[in-house]
Coordinates of C-alpha atoms and ligand atoms in Angstrom, one line a residue:
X23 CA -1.3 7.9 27.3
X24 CA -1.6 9.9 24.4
X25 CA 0.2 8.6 20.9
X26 CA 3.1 10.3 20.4
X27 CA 4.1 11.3 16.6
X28 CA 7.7 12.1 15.3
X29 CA 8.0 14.5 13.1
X30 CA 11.3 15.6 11.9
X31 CA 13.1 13.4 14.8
X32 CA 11.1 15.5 18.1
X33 CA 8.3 14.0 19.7
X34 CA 4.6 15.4 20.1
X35 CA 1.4 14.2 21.5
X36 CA -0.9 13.5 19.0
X37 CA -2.8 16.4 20.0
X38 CA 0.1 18.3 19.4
X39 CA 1.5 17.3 16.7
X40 CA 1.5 20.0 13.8
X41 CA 2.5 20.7 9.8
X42 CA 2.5 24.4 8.2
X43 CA -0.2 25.3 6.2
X44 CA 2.4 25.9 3.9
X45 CA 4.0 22.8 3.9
X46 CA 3.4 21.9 0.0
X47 CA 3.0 18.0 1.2
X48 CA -0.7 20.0 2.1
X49 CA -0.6 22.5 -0.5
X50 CA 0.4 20.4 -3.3
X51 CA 0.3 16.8 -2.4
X52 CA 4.1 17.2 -3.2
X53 CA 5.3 14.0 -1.1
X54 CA 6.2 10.5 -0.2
X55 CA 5.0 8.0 2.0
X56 CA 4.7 4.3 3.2
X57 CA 2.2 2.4 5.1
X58 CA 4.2 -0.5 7.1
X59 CA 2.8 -3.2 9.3
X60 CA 5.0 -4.9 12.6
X61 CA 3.5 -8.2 13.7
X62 CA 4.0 -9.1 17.6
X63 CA 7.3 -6.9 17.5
X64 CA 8.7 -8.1 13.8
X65 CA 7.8 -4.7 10.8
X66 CA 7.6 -6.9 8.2
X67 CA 9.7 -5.8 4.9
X68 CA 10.9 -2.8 6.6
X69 CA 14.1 -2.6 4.2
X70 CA 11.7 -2.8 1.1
X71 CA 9.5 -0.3 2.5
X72 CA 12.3 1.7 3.0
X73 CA 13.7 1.8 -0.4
X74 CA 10.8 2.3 -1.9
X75 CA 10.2 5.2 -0.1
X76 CA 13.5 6.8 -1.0
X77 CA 13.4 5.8 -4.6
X78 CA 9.6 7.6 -4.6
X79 CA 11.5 10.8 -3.0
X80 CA 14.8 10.3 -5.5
X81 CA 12.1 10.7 -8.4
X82 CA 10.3 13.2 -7.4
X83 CA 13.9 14.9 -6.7
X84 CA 12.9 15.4 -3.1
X85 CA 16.0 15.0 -0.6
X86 CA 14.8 12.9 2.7
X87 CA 17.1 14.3 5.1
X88 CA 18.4 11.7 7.1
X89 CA 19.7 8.1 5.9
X90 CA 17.8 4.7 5.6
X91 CA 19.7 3.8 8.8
X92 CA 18.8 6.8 10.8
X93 CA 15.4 6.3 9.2
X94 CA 14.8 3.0 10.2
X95 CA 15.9 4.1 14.1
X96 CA 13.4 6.7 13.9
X97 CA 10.7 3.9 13.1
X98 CA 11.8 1.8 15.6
X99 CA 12.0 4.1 18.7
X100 CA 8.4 5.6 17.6
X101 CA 7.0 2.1 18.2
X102 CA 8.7 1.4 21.6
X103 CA 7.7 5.0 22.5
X104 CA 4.3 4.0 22.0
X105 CA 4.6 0.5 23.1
X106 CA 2.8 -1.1 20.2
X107 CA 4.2 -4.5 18.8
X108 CA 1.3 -4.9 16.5
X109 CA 0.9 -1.5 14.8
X110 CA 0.2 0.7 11.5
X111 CA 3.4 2.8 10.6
X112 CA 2.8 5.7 8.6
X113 CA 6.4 6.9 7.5
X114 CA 5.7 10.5 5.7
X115 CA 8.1 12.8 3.4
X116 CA 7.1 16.1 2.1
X117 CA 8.7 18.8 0.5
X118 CA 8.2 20.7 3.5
X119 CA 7.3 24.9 4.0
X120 CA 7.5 27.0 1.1
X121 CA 5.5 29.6 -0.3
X122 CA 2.0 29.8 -2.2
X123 CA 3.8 28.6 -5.9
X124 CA 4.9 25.5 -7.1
X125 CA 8.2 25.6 -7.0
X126 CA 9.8 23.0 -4.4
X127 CA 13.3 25.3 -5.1
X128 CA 11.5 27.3 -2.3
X129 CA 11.0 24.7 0.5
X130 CA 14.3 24.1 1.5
X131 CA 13.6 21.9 4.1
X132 CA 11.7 18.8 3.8
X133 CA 9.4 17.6 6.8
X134 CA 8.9 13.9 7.7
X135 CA 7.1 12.7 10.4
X136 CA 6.3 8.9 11.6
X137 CA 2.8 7.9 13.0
X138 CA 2.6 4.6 14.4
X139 CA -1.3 3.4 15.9
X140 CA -2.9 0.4 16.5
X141 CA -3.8 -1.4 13.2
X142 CA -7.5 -1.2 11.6
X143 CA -8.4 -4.4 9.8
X144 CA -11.3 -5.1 7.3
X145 CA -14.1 -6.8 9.4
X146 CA -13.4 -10.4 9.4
X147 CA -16.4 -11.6 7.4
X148 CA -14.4 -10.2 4.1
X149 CA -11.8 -12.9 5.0
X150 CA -14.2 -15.0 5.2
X151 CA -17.3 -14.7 2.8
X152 CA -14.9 -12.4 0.3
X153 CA -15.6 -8.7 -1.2
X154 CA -17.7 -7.8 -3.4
X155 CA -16.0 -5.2 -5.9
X156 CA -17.1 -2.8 -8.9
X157 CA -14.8 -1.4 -11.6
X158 CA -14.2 2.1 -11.7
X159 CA -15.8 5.0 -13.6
X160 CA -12.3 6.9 -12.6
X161 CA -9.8 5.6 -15.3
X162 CA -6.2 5.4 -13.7
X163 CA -4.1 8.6 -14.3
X164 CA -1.3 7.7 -17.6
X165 CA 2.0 6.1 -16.2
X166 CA 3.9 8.6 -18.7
X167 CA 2.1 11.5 -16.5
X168 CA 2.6 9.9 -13.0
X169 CA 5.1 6.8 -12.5
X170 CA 2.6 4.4 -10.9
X171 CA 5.9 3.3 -8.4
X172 CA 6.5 6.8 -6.7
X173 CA 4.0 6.3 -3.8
X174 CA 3.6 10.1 -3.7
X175 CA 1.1 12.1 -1.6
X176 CA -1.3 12.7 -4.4
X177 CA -3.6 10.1 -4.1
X178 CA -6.5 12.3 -5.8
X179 CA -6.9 9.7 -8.7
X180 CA -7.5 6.8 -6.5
X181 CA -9.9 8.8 -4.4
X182 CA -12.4 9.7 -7.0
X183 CA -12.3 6.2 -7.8
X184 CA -13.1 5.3 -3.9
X185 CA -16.0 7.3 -4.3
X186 CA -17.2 5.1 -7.4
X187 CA -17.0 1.8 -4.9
X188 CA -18.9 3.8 -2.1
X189 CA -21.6 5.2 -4.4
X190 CA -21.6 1.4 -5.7
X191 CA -22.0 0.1 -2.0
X192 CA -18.5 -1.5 -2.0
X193 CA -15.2 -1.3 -0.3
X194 CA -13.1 -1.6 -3.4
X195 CA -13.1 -0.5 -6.9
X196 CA -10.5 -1.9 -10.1
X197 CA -9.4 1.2 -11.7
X198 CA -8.6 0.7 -15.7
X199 CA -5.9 2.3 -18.2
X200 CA -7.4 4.1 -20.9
X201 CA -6.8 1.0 -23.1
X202 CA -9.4 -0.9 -21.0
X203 CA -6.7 -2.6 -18.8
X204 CA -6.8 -3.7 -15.4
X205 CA -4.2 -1.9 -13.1
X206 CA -5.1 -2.2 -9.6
X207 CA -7.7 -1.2 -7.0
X208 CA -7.7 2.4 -4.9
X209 CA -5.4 0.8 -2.0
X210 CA -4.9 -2.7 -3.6
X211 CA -2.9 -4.5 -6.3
X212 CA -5.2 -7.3 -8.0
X213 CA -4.4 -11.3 -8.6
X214 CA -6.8 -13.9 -10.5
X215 CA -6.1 -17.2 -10.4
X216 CA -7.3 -19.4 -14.1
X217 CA -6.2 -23.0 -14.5
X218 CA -3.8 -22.7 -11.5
X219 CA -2.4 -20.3 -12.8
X220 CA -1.5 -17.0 -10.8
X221 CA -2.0 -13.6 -12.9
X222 CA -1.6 -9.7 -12.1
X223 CA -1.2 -6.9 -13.7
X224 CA 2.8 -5.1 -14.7
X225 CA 3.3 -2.4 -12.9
X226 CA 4.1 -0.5 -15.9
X227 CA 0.6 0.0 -16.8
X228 CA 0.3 2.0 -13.5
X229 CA 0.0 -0.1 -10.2
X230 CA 1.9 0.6 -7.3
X231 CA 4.6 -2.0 -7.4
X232 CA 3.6 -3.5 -4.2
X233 CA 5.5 -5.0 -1.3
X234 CA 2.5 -7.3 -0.7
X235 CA 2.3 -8.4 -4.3
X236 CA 5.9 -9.4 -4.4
X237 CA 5.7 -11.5 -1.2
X238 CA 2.8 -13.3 -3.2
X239 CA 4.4 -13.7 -6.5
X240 CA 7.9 -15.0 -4.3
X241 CA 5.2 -17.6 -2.3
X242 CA 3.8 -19.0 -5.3
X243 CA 6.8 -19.7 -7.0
X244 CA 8.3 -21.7 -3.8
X245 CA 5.3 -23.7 -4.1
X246 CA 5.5 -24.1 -8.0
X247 CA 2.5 -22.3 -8.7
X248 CA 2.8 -20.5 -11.8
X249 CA 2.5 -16.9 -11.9
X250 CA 2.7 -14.2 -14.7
X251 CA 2.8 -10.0 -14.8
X252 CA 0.2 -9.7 -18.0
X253 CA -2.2 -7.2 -19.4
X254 CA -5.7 -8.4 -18.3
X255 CA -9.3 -6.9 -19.1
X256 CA -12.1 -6.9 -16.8
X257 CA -13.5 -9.9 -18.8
X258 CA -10.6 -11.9 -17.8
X259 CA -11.8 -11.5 -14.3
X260 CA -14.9 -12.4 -14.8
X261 CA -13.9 -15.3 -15.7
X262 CA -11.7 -16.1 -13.3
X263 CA -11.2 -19.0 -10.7
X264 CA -10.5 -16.9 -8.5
X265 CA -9.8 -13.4 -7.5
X266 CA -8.0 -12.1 -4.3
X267 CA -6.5 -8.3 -3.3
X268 CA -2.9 -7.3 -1.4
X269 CA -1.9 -4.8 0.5
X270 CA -0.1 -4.2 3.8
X271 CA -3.3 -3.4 5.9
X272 CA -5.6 -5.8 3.9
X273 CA -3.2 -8.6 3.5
X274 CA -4.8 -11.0 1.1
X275 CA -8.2 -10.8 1.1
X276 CA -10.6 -12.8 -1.3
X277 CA -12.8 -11.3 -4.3
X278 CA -16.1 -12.6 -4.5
X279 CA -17.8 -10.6 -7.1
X280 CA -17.6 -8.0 -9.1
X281 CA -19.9 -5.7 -11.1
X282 CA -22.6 -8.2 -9.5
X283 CA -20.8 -11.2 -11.1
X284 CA -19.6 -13.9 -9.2
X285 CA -16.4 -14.9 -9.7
X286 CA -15.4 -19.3 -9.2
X287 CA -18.0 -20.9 -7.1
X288 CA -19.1 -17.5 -5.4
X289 CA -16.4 -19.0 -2.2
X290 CA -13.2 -18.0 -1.0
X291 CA -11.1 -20.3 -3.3
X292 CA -8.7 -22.6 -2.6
X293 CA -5.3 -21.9 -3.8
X294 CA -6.3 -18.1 -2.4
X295 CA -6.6 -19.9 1.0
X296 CA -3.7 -21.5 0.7
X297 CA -1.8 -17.9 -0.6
X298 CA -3.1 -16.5 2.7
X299 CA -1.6 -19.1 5.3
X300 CA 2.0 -19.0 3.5
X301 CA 1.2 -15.2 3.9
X302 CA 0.7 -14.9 7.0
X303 CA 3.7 -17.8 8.1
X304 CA 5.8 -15.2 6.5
X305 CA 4.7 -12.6 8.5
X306 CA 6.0 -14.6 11.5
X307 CA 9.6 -14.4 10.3
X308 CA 10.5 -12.0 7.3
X309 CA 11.2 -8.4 8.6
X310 CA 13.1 -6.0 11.5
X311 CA 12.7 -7.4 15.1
X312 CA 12.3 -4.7 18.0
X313 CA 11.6 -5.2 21.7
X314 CA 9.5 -2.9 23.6
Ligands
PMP423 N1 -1.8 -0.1 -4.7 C1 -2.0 1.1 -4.0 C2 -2.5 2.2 -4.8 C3 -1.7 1.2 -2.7 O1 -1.8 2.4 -2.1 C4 -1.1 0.1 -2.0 C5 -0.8 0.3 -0.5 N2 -1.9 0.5 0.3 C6 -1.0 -1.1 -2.6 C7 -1.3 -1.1 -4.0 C8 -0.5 -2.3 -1.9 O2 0.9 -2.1 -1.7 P1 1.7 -2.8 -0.5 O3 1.5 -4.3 -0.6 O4 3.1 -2.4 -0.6 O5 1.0 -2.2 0.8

C-alpha cells in the first residue's frame, strides 16, 4: 500500500501527493514545521509539538488554518490511515501559493500537509560506541535576525553547517554564535555533563528550544541531578565528562569526540546512560494514545 500524505485535510498517495511551485514554503522557505515521534501507538509530547508549532506560525504572522484540536485529529487519522504505531510525523505549515515576490499579503491561503513514515534511526553502534562530532565553520545565524524558537522552513544555516560535519567525515557538527558560543548542532541541542553536573546552552543564544531537551532537563531534576542553561565555549566541552545530543529522531545519543578529542574516558558515560533509560521509560507513558 502506498503512504498516504494529508495535505490541507484530503488524502493523496505518496506518489501523488503535490505543492505549487509557487507555494513560498518552496519559494522562500516561508514556513513552519515539526518532526514528532509515536512509540507503539503513544506520539510522545504531541501538545508541546503542537504549540510550538503554532507559536513558530504566530511569529512569523502566518495563520494555520484550522485549530490545535482539528490539528491534532488530522495527526492522528494520518497515522491510522497508514497503520503505523511507530512512526516519523512530519506536521508542515507554509504560507502557501502566491506570486514570484516576497510578500506573504499575496498567499492568502496557507498549505499544510502531514507525512507520517516509518521512523529512520542512527545505526545502533552511535548508541553504543558514541559520535564523533566537529565544530562548525558555519557560525549560527544572529538570534536578533532569526528567533532561534520559530522552527521555520529555512533551515539553510544549519545545512551549510551539515556540509562542514560531512566534509569532516561526521554526522554532526556544533554550530557557534559569533561570540564563540556553543548553541546547538544542525538537528540537535547539546548537553555536557562536569562534576555531575548537567549543562546546555539558553536558547536565547539561538538553539531551537527543544522538546527533547526539556524532557532531559525535567528527568534530571526528578533525579536531583543538577542542571543549568549557561553560555559554554567549545573548550568547555572538551573538557567535559561527558557529552550527549537530543532530538526527537536521535533521542539521546552519546558524544564521544570532537575535533579528534576525546571527551571523559572516550565511553558512553554513565549518568548519560542513565539520562537515556529515564528517556526512553518516558517515552512509554508521556504523550497522545491512538489505536490503529
Ligand atoms: N535543534 C534543531 C536545529 C532541530 O532541528 C531539532 C529537531 N530536529 C532539535 C534541536 C531538537 O529538538 P526536538 O527535541 O524538539 O526534536
Amino acid at each position: 500500500m502506498s503512504l498516504k500524505i494529508c495535505i490541507n485535510g484530503k488524502f493523496y498517495d505518496k506518489e501523488k501527493a503535490r505543492i505549487s511551485v509557487f507555494d513560498h514554503g518552496l519559494l522562500y522557505g516561508d514556513g513552519v514545521f515539526e518532526g514528532i515521534r509515536s512509540y507503539s501507538g503513544l506520539i510522545f509530547r504531541l501538545k508541546q509539538h503542537i504549540d510550538r508549532l503554532y507559536n513558530s506560525a504566530k511569529a512569523i504572522r502566518l495563520n494555520i488554518p484550522i485549530n490545535k484540536e482539528k490539528m491534532t485529529r488530522e495527526v492522528i487519522s494520518t497515522l491510522k490511515k497508514n497503520k503505523l504505531t511507530n512512526a516519523y510525523i512530519r506536521l508542515v505549515v507554509t504560507r502557501g501559493v502566491g506570486d514570484l515576490g516576497l510578500d506573504p499579503r499575496k498567499c492568502p491561503h496557507p498549505t499544510y500537509f502531514i507525512i507520517t513514515d516509518r521512523i529512520k534511526l542512527y545505526p545502533q553502534e552511535f548508541y553504543e560506541n558514541g559520535l564523533h562530532i566537529v565544530t562548525a565553520k558555519t557560525k549560527r545565524h544572529l538570534p536578533e535576525a532569526l528567533d532561534p524558537r520559530i522552527k521555520s522552513l529555512n533551515y539553510l544555516n544549519n545545512i551549510l553547517a551539515k556540509i562542514n560535519a560531512i566534509d569532516a567525515g561526521v554526522e554532526e557538527a556544533i554550530m557557534l554564535t559569533h561570540e564563540e558560543y556553543v548553541t546547538e548542532c544542525t538537528g540537535d541541542n547539546i548537553f555536557m555533563i562536569k562534576n555531575s553536573r548537567l549543562i546546555t546552552p539558553p536558547s536565547e543564544l539561538g538553539a531551537l528550544e527543544g522538546i527533547t531537551q526539556d524532557a532531559v532537563i525535567e528527568i534530571a531534576r526528578k533525579n536531583k541531578i543538577h542542571v543549568s542553561e549557561k553560555k559554554i565555549k567549545v573548550k568547555d566541552l572538551y573538557g567535559a565528562d561527558e557529552c550527549f545530543l537530543t532530538g526527537t529522531a536521535a533521542e539521546l545519543i552519546p558524544v564521544v569526540k570532537i575535533d579528534n578529542r576525546k571527551i571523559g574516558t572516550g565511553n558512553p558515560g554513565p549518568i548519560t546512560e542513565f539520562l537515556t533509560l529515564e528517556f526512553h521509560k518516558l517515552t512509554k507513558k508521556d504523550g497522545v494514545r491512538y489505536r490503529i
